[in-house]
Every structure is written in structure tokens, then in C-alpha cells.
PDB file of C-alpha atoms in Angstrom:
ATOM      1  CA  MET A  11     -37.456 -71.055   6.208  1.00  0.00           C
ATOM      2  CA  GLN A  12     -35.099 -70.751   9.159  1.00  0.00           C
ATOM      3  CA  LYS A  13     -33.249 -67.544   8.396  1.00  0.00           C
ATOM      4  CA  GLN A  14     -33.874 -64.594   6.187  1.00  0.00           C
ATOM      5  CA  ILE A  15     -32.252 -64.256   2.785  1.00  0.00           C
ATOM      6  CA  GLU A  16     -30.879 -60.845   1.895  1.00  0.00           C
ATOM      7  CA  ILE A  17     -30.417 -59.866  -1.751  1.00  0.00           C
ATOM      8  CA  GLN A  18     -27.935 -57.024  -2.037  1.00  0.00           C
ATOM      9  CA  SER A  19     -27.984 -54.173  -4.515  1.00  0.00           C
ATOM     10  CA  ASN A  20     -25.511 -54.273  -7.379  1.00  0.00           C
ATOM     11  CA  LYS A  21     -23.696 -50.984  -6.731  1.00  0.00           C
ATOM     12  CA  THR A  22     -21.775 -51.179 -10.039  1.00  0.00           C
ATOM     13  CA  LYS A  23     -24.983 -51.349 -12.085  1.00  0.00           C
ATOM     14  CA  ILE A  24     -26.568 -48.601 -10.016  1.00  0.00           C
ATOM     15  CA  LEU A  25     -23.499 -46.380 -10.538  1.00  0.00           C
ATOM     16  CA  LEU A  26     -23.743 -46.919 -14.307  1.00  0.00           C
ATOM     17  CA  TYR A  27     -27.455 -46.031 -14.252  1.00  0.00           C
ATOM     18  CA  LEU A  28     -26.607 -42.955 -12.177  1.00  0.00           C
ATOM     19  CA  LEU A  29     -23.990 -41.826 -14.687  1.00  0.00           C
ATOM     20  CA  GLY A  30     -26.356 -42.402 -17.619  1.00  0.00           C
ATOM     21  CA  ALA A  31     -29.136 -40.429 -15.933  1.00  0.00           C
ATOM     22  CA  GLY A  32     -26.660 -37.635 -15.158  1.00  0.00           C
ATOM     23  CA  ILE A  33     -25.613 -37.394 -18.808  1.00  0.00           C
ATOM     24  CA  PHE A  34     -29.239 -37.052 -19.914  1.00  0.00           C
ATOM     25  CA  VAL A  35     -29.920 -34.392 -17.260  1.00  0.00           C
ATOM     26  CA  VAL A  36     -26.914 -32.395 -18.502  1.00  0.00           C
ATOM     27  CA  LEU A  37     -28.126 -32.758 -22.109  1.00  0.00           C
ATOM     28  CA  GLY A  38     -31.605 -31.670 -21.042  1.00  0.00           C
ATOM     29  CA  VAL A  39     -30.176 -28.571 -19.353  1.00  0.00           C
ATOM     30  CA  GLN A  40     -28.277 -27.761 -22.554  1.00  0.00           C
ATOM     31  CA  PHE A  41     -31.483 -28.138 -24.596  1.00  0.00           C
ATOM     32  CA  VAL A  42     -33.339 -25.793 -22.228  1.00  0.00           C
ATOM     33  CA  LEU A  43     -30.581 -23.169 -22.015  1.00  0.00           C
ATOM     34  CA  ASP A  44     -29.899 -22.933 -25.750  1.00  0.00           C
ATOM     35  CA  PRO A  45     -32.614 -24.651 -27.800  1.00  0.00           C
ATOM     36  CA  ASP A  46     -31.801 -22.600 -30.909  1.00  0.00           C
ATOM     37  CA  LYS A  47     -28.273 -24.038 -31.064  1.00  0.00           C
ATOM     38  CA  PHE A  48     -29.612 -27.596 -31.215  1.00  0.00           C
ATOM     39  CA  ALA A  49     -32.539 -26.685 -33.475  1.00  0.00           C
ATOM     40  CA  LYS A  50     -30.158 -25.295 -36.111  1.00  0.00           C
ATOM     41  CA  THR A  51     -27.996 -28.416 -36.221  1.00  0.00           C
ATOM     42  CA  SER A  52     -30.887 -30.882 -36.299  1.00  0.00           C
ATOM     43  CA  TYR A  53     -33.534 -29.003 -38.339  1.00  0.00           C
ATOM     44  CA  ILE A  54     -36.036 -29.319 -35.494  1.00  0.00           C
ATOM     45  CA  ASP A  55     -38.071 -26.429 -34.115  1.00  0.00           C
ATOM     46  CA  SER A  56     -36.467 -24.861 -31.024  1.00  0.00           C
ATOM     47  CA  THR A  57     -39.745 -25.237 -29.064  1.00  0.00           C
ATOM     48  CA  ILE A  58     -39.574 -29.006 -29.512  1.00  0.00           C
ATOM     49  CA  VAL A  59     -35.921 -29.005 -28.405  1.00  0.00           C
ATOM     50  CA  PHE A  60     -36.908 -27.000 -25.307  1.00  0.00           C
ATOM     51  CA  ILE A  61     -39.781 -29.407 -24.463  1.00  0.00           C
ATOM     52  CA  VAL A  62     -37.504 -32.430 -24.931  1.00  0.00           C
ATOM     53  CA  GLY A  63     -34.978 -30.747 -22.629  1.00  0.00           C
ATOM     54  CA  VAL A  64     -37.550 -30.175 -19.883  1.00  0.00           C
ATOM     55  CA  ALA A  65     -38.836 -33.761 -20.215  1.00  0.00           C
ATOM     56  CA  SER A  66     -35.271 -35.082 -20.043  1.00  0.00           C
ATOM     57  CA  ILE A  67     -34.514 -33.058 -16.910  1.00  0.00           C
ATOM     58  CA  LEU A  68     -37.701 -34.226 -15.174  1.00  0.00           C
ATOM     59  CA  PHE A  69     -37.533 -37.902 -16.138  1.00  0.00           C
ATOM     60  CA  PHE A  70     -33.810 -38.488 -15.782  1.00  0.00           C
ATOM     61  CA  GLY A  71     -33.616 -36.118 -12.805  1.00  0.00           C
ATOM     62  CA  MET A  72     -36.003 -38.437 -10.960  1.00  0.00           C
ATOM     63  CA  GLY A  73     -33.836 -41.385 -12.018  1.00  0.00           C
ATOM     64  CA  LEU A  74     -30.760 -39.528 -10.788  1.00  0.00           C
ATOM     65  CA  TYR A  75     -32.392 -39.019  -7.396  1.00  0.00           C
ATOM     66  CA  ILE A  76     -33.538 -42.659  -7.112  1.00  0.00           C
ATOM     67  CA  PHE A  77     -30.188 -44.113  -8.216  1.00  0.00           C
ATOM     68  CA  LEU A  78     -28.250 -41.806  -5.895  1.00  0.00           C
ATOM     69  CA  ARG A  79     -30.417 -42.893  -2.954  1.00  0.00           C
ATOM     70  CA  ARG A  80     -29.937 -46.565  -3.839  1.00  0.00           C
ATOM     71  CA  LEU A  81     -26.185 -46.104  -4.235  1.00  0.00           C
ATOM     72  CA  LEU A  82     -25.836 -44.502  -0.806  1.00  0.00           C
ATOM     73  CA  GLU A  83     -28.041 -47.027   1.025  1.00  0.00           C
ATOM     74  CA  ASN A  84     -26.533 -49.975   2.837  1.00  0.00           C
ATOM     75  CA  ARG A  85     -29.705 -51.994   3.338  1.00  0.00           C
ATOM     76  CA  PRO A  86     -30.441 -55.065   1.183  1.00  0.00           C
ATOM     77  CA  ALA A  87     -32.548 -54.542  -1.940  1.00  0.00           C
ATOM     78  CA  LEU A  88     -34.797 -57.504  -1.070  1.00  0.00           C
ATOM     79  CA  ILE A  89     -35.306 -59.587   2.043  1.00  0.00           C
ATOM     80  CA  ILE A  90     -37.052 -62.959   1.937  1.00  0.00           C
ATOM     81  CA  ASN A  91     -38.104 -64.110   5.402  1.00  0.00           C
ATOM     82  CA  ASP A  92     -40.766 -66.071   7.297  1.00  0.00           C
ATOM     83  CA  THR A  93     -43.348 -63.299   7.018  1.00  0.00           C
ATOM     84  CA  GLY A  94     -42.910 -62.481   3.321  1.00  0.00           C
ATOM     85  CA  ILE A  95     -40.837 -60.315   1.022  1.00  0.00           C
ATOM     86  CA  VAL A  96     -39.434 -56.927   1.983  1.00  0.00           C
ATOM     87  CA  PHE A  97     -38.767 -54.579  -0.943  1.00  0.00           C
ATOM     88  CA  ASN A  98     -36.153 -51.861  -0.354  1.00  0.00           C
ATOM     89  CA  THR A  99     -35.697 -51.070  -4.030  1.00  0.00           C
ATOM     90  CA  HIS A 100     -37.719 -47.851  -4.412  1.00  0.00           C
ATOM     91  CA  SER A 101     -39.926 -49.832  -6.742  1.00  0.00           C
ATOM     92  CA  PRO A 102     -43.715 -49.671  -6.698  1.00  0.00           C
ATOM     93  CA  ALA A 103     -43.810 -52.552  -4.201  1.00  0.00           C
ATOM     94  CA  GLU A 104     -41.741 -50.719  -1.586  1.00  0.00           C
ATOM     95  CA  GLY A 105     -42.240 -52.297   1.837  1.00  0.00           C
ATOM     96  CA  ASN A 106     -43.528 -55.679   2.987  1.00  0.00           C
ATOM     97  CA  VAL A 107     -45.640 -58.179   1.086  1.00  0.00           C
ATOM     98  CA  ALA A 108     -46.861 -60.978   3.369  1.00  0.00           C
ATOM     99  CA  TRP A 109     -46.830 -64.597   2.166  1.00  0.00           C
ATOM    100  CA  SER A 110     -50.511 -64.779   3.085  1.00  0.00           C
ATOM    101  CA  ASP A 111     -51.230 -61.994   0.547  1.00  0.00           C
ATOM    102  CA  ILE A 112     -49.326 -63.667  -2.297  1.00  0.00           C
ATOM    103  CA  GLU A 113     -51.399 -65.768  -4.666  1.00  0.00           C
ATOM    104  CA  ASN A 114     -48.766 -66.669  -7.251  1.00  0.00           C
ATOM    105  CA  ILE A 115     -45.157 -65.994  -8.246  1.00  0.00           C
ATOM    106  CA  PHE A 116     -44.278 -66.540 -11.891  1.00  0.00           C
ATOM    107  CA  LEU A 117     -41.947 -65.469 -14.692  1.00  0.00           C
ATOM    108  CA  ALA A 118     -43.134 -63.175 -17.470  1.00  0.00           C
ATOM    109  CA  ASP A 119     -41.431 -62.107 -20.668  1.00  0.00           C
ATOM    110  CA  VAL A 120     -41.977 -58.494 -21.672  1.00  0.00           C
ATOM    111  CA  SER A 121     -41.167 -57.555 -25.253  1.00  0.00           C
ATOM    112  CA  TYR A 122     -39.865 -54.129 -26.136  1.00  0.00           C
ATOM    113  CA  GLY A 123     -38.178 -52.550 -29.145  1.00  0.00           C
ATOM    114  CA  PHE A 124     -34.826 -54.303 -28.728  1.00  0.00           C
ATOM    115  CA  GLY A 125     -35.821 -57.720 -27.439  1.00  0.00           C
ATOM    116  CA  THR A 126     -37.413 -59.425 -24.488  1.00  0.00           C
ATOM    117  CA  LYS A 127     -36.859 -58.921 -20.772  1.00  0.00           C
ATOM    118  CA  LYS A 128     -37.647 -61.470 -18.062  1.00  0.00           C
ATOM    119  CA  PHE A 129     -39.504 -60.297 -14.988  1.00  0.00           C
ATOM    120  CA  ILE A 130     -40.735 -61.976 -11.841  1.00  0.00           C
ATOM    121  CA  MET A 131     -44.403 -61.174 -11.379  1.00  0.00           C
ATOM    122  CA  ILE A 132     -46.207 -61.476  -8.076  1.00  0.00           C
ATOM    123  CA  ALA A 133     -49.976 -61.814  -8.068  1.00  0.00           C
ATOM    124  CA  VAL A 134     -51.663 -60.906  -4.800  1.00  0.00           C
ATOM    125  CA  LYS A 135     -55.034 -62.136  -3.530  1.00  0.00           C
ATOM    126  CA  ASN A 136     -56.739 -58.719  -3.555  1.00  0.00           C
ATOM    127  CA  PRO A 137     -54.870 -56.669  -6.173  1.00  0.00           C
ATOM    128  CA  ASP A 138     -57.252 -53.684  -6.148  1.00  0.00           C
ATOM    129  CA  GLU A 139     -56.965 -53.369  -2.359  1.00  0.00           C
ATOM    130  CA  PHE A 140     -53.196 -53.858  -2.513  1.00  0.00           C
ATOM    131  CA  ILE A 141     -52.818 -51.162  -5.181  1.00  0.00           C
ATOM    132  CA  ALA A 142     -55.085 -48.784  -3.239  1.00  0.00           C
ATOM    133  CA  THR A 143     -52.779 -49.010  -0.188  1.00  0.00           C
ATOM    134  CA  GLN A 144     -49.875 -47.487  -2.113  1.00  0.00           C
ATOM    135  CA  LYS A 145     -49.213 -43.879  -1.061  1.00  0.00           C
ATOM    136  CA  SER A 146     -47.865 -42.617  -4.381  1.00  0.00           C
ATOM    137  CA  ALA A 147     -50.158 -42.123  -7.393  1.00  0.00           C
ATOM    138  CA  MET A 148     -47.234 -42.998  -9.665  1.00  0.00           C
ATOM    139  CA  LYS A 149     -46.698 -46.333  -7.871  1.00  0.00           C
ATOM    140  CA  ARG A 150     -50.420 -47.107  -8.077  1.00  0.00           C
ATOM    141  CA  ASN A 151     -50.393 -46.413 -11.821  1.00  0.00           C
ATOM    142  CA  VAL A 152     -47.325 -48.604 -12.409  1.00  0.00           C
ATOM    143  CA  MET A 153     -48.985 -51.435 -10.484  1.00  0.00           C
ATOM    144  CA  LYS A 154     -52.152 -51.042 -12.562  1.00  0.00           C
ATOM    145  CA  LEU A 155     -50.034 -51.312 -15.721  1.00  0.00           C
ATOM    146  CA  ASN A 156     -48.315 -54.402 -14.294  1.00  0.00           C
ATOM    147  CA  MET A 157     -51.718 -56.084 -13.979  1.00  0.00           C
ATOM    148  CA  GLN A 158     -51.665 -56.745 -17.740  1.00  0.00           C
ATOM    149  CA  TYR A 159     -48.828 -59.208 -17.036  1.00  0.00           C
ATOM    150  CA  GLY A 160     -50.733 -60.973 -14.255  1.00  0.00           C
ATOM    151  CA  GLY A 161     -49.946 -59.152 -11.021  1.00  0.00           C
ATOM    152  CA  PRO A 162     -49.277 -55.714  -9.561  1.00  0.00           C
ATOM    153  CA  ILE A 163     -45.715 -56.453  -8.440  1.00  0.00           C
ATOM    154  CA  SER A 164     -42.828 -56.937 -10.832  1.00  0.00           C
ATOM    155  CA  ILE A 165     -39.182 -57.568 -10.049  1.00  0.00           C
ATOM    156  CA  THR A 166     -36.482 -56.922 -12.624  1.00  0.00           C
ATOM    157  CA  GLY A 167     -32.863 -57.956 -12.427  1.00  0.00           C
ATOM    158  CA  GLN A 168     -31.747 -54.346 -12.599  1.00  0.00           C
ATOM    159  CA  GLY A 169     -29.820 -53.244  -9.585  1.00  0.00           C
ATOM    160  CA  ILE A 170     -29.624 -56.572  -7.744  1.00  0.00           C
ATOM    161  CA  LYS A 171     -26.666 -58.929  -7.450  1.00  0.00           C
ATOM    162  CA  ILE A 172     -28.360 -62.157  -8.534  1.00  0.00           C
ATOM    163  CA  SER A 173     -30.066 -63.250 -11.725  1.00  0.00           C
ATOM    164  CA  ILE A 174     -33.819 -63.426 -12.215  1.00  0.00           C
ATOM    165  CA  PRO A 175     -33.807 -67.271 -12.445  1.00  0.00           C
ATOM    166  CA  GLU A 176     -31.873 -67.515  -9.134  1.00  0.00           C
ATOM    167  CA  LEU A 177     -34.226 -65.084  -7.391  1.00  0.00           C
ATOM    168  CA  PHE A 178     -37.282 -66.826  -8.846  1.00  0.00           C
ATOM    169  CA  SER A 179     -36.022 -70.148  -7.471  1.00  0.00           C
ATOM    170  CA  MET A 180     -35.505 -68.632  -4.004  1.00  0.00           C
ATOM    171  CA  LEU A 181     -38.946 -67.010  -3.986  1.00  0.00           C
ATOM    172  CA  THR A 182     -40.842 -70.088  -5.146  1.00  0.00           C
ATOM    173  CA  LYS A 183     -38.973 -72.298  -2.659  1.00  0.00           C
ATOM    174  CA  ALA A 184     -39.791 -69.895   0.189  1.00  0.00           C
ATOM    175  CA  GLN A 185     -43.410 -69.701  -0.955  1.00  0.00           C
ATOM    176  CA  MET A 186     -43.743 -73.509  -0.963  1.00  0.00           C
ATOM    177  CA  GLU A 187     -42.233 -73.686   2.527  1.00  0.00           C
ATOM    178  CA  LYS A 188     -44.888 -71.274   3.730  1.00  0.00           C
ATOM    179  CA  GLY A 189     -47.609 -73.452   2.218  1.00  0.00           C
ATOM    180  CA  ASN A 190     -49.032 -70.817  -0.170  1.00  0.00           C
TER     181      ASN A 190
END
């Protein structure tokens, strides 16, 4: 590989995610401030409404923070170069993954309630060591969950400007050029 390939963030998608997260934070605040109002209209106990509100604020508040950071950044989401893959996506694999550490790159289908989503999975040679190097407990736990699909690193098409099949083709081509 002669030059590095930069995959840019899809700012439109990120803005939509940001708006969605913001709506759920506002709803969560409403649930916390006046749980009785929502409990009366939905026949649910006000304590449950309050707990759902707090959970919504915490979960979507974190999403709001992450999406706002990604929206304001000007660096590429992914960089594919001679040394490996650089993740700037605030995903569990944040940082560099060297080609020499990568064992396999493959596609995986993950089923959920509404259908199936395609992911790129990256298996590394020493997954337990790789996971242990992550600073955040949350990132380590996500990587452990990803292991059920074959590797600690997953890449989704969310927030990037190219499709999963295009990115998969670029990654596998770069991996073959590096002889891994």
C-alpha cells in the first residue's frame, strides 16, 4: 500500500443520531421531573417512569456526548495505512491496530429484533491481551461481547461515508498486501 486511505465520518448521519439522542434526553428529563404526569396517562407506576427517565438521561446523554464530539471533529473516522488501521470513531477499538496483530478480517451478520445488520469483524492474534490493553472497562466489556462473533473489534457502517462491503474490500486488500 503506497498511501494511506482515509474514511471520513458521515456528518449527516451523526447529526441525525445527535438529534435522536437529544430527543430521548429531553424525554428522560420530563420523566424525572414529573413522573406522576406520565404514570397517569400510561397506567404505569411513577417509580418506573422515574427509573426509565434516569436510564434514558444516562444512556442517551452518553450518546449525545459521543455524537457531538464526532460531529465537531475533523479527523477521519478510519485510516488504513502501511502499519495497520487507525480507529478515530470513539468505538471500543479506538487507536491503532497493527497489521501484525490482525489474524483475520471477515463479515458477520448480527440479528436483532427488526432484521439483520452486517458488521466487519477483526480477529486479533492475542484477543485477551488486546482486550486487557483497553483503558475503559466499558470498552473491554464490549470487546468481550464481540468475541461471540469471532473477534474483539467490530466495525459498523454507522457514521462513516462508505458502505460495509466497500470498506471490507479495502481492508482485505490492504491486509493481503501486508502479507497477513
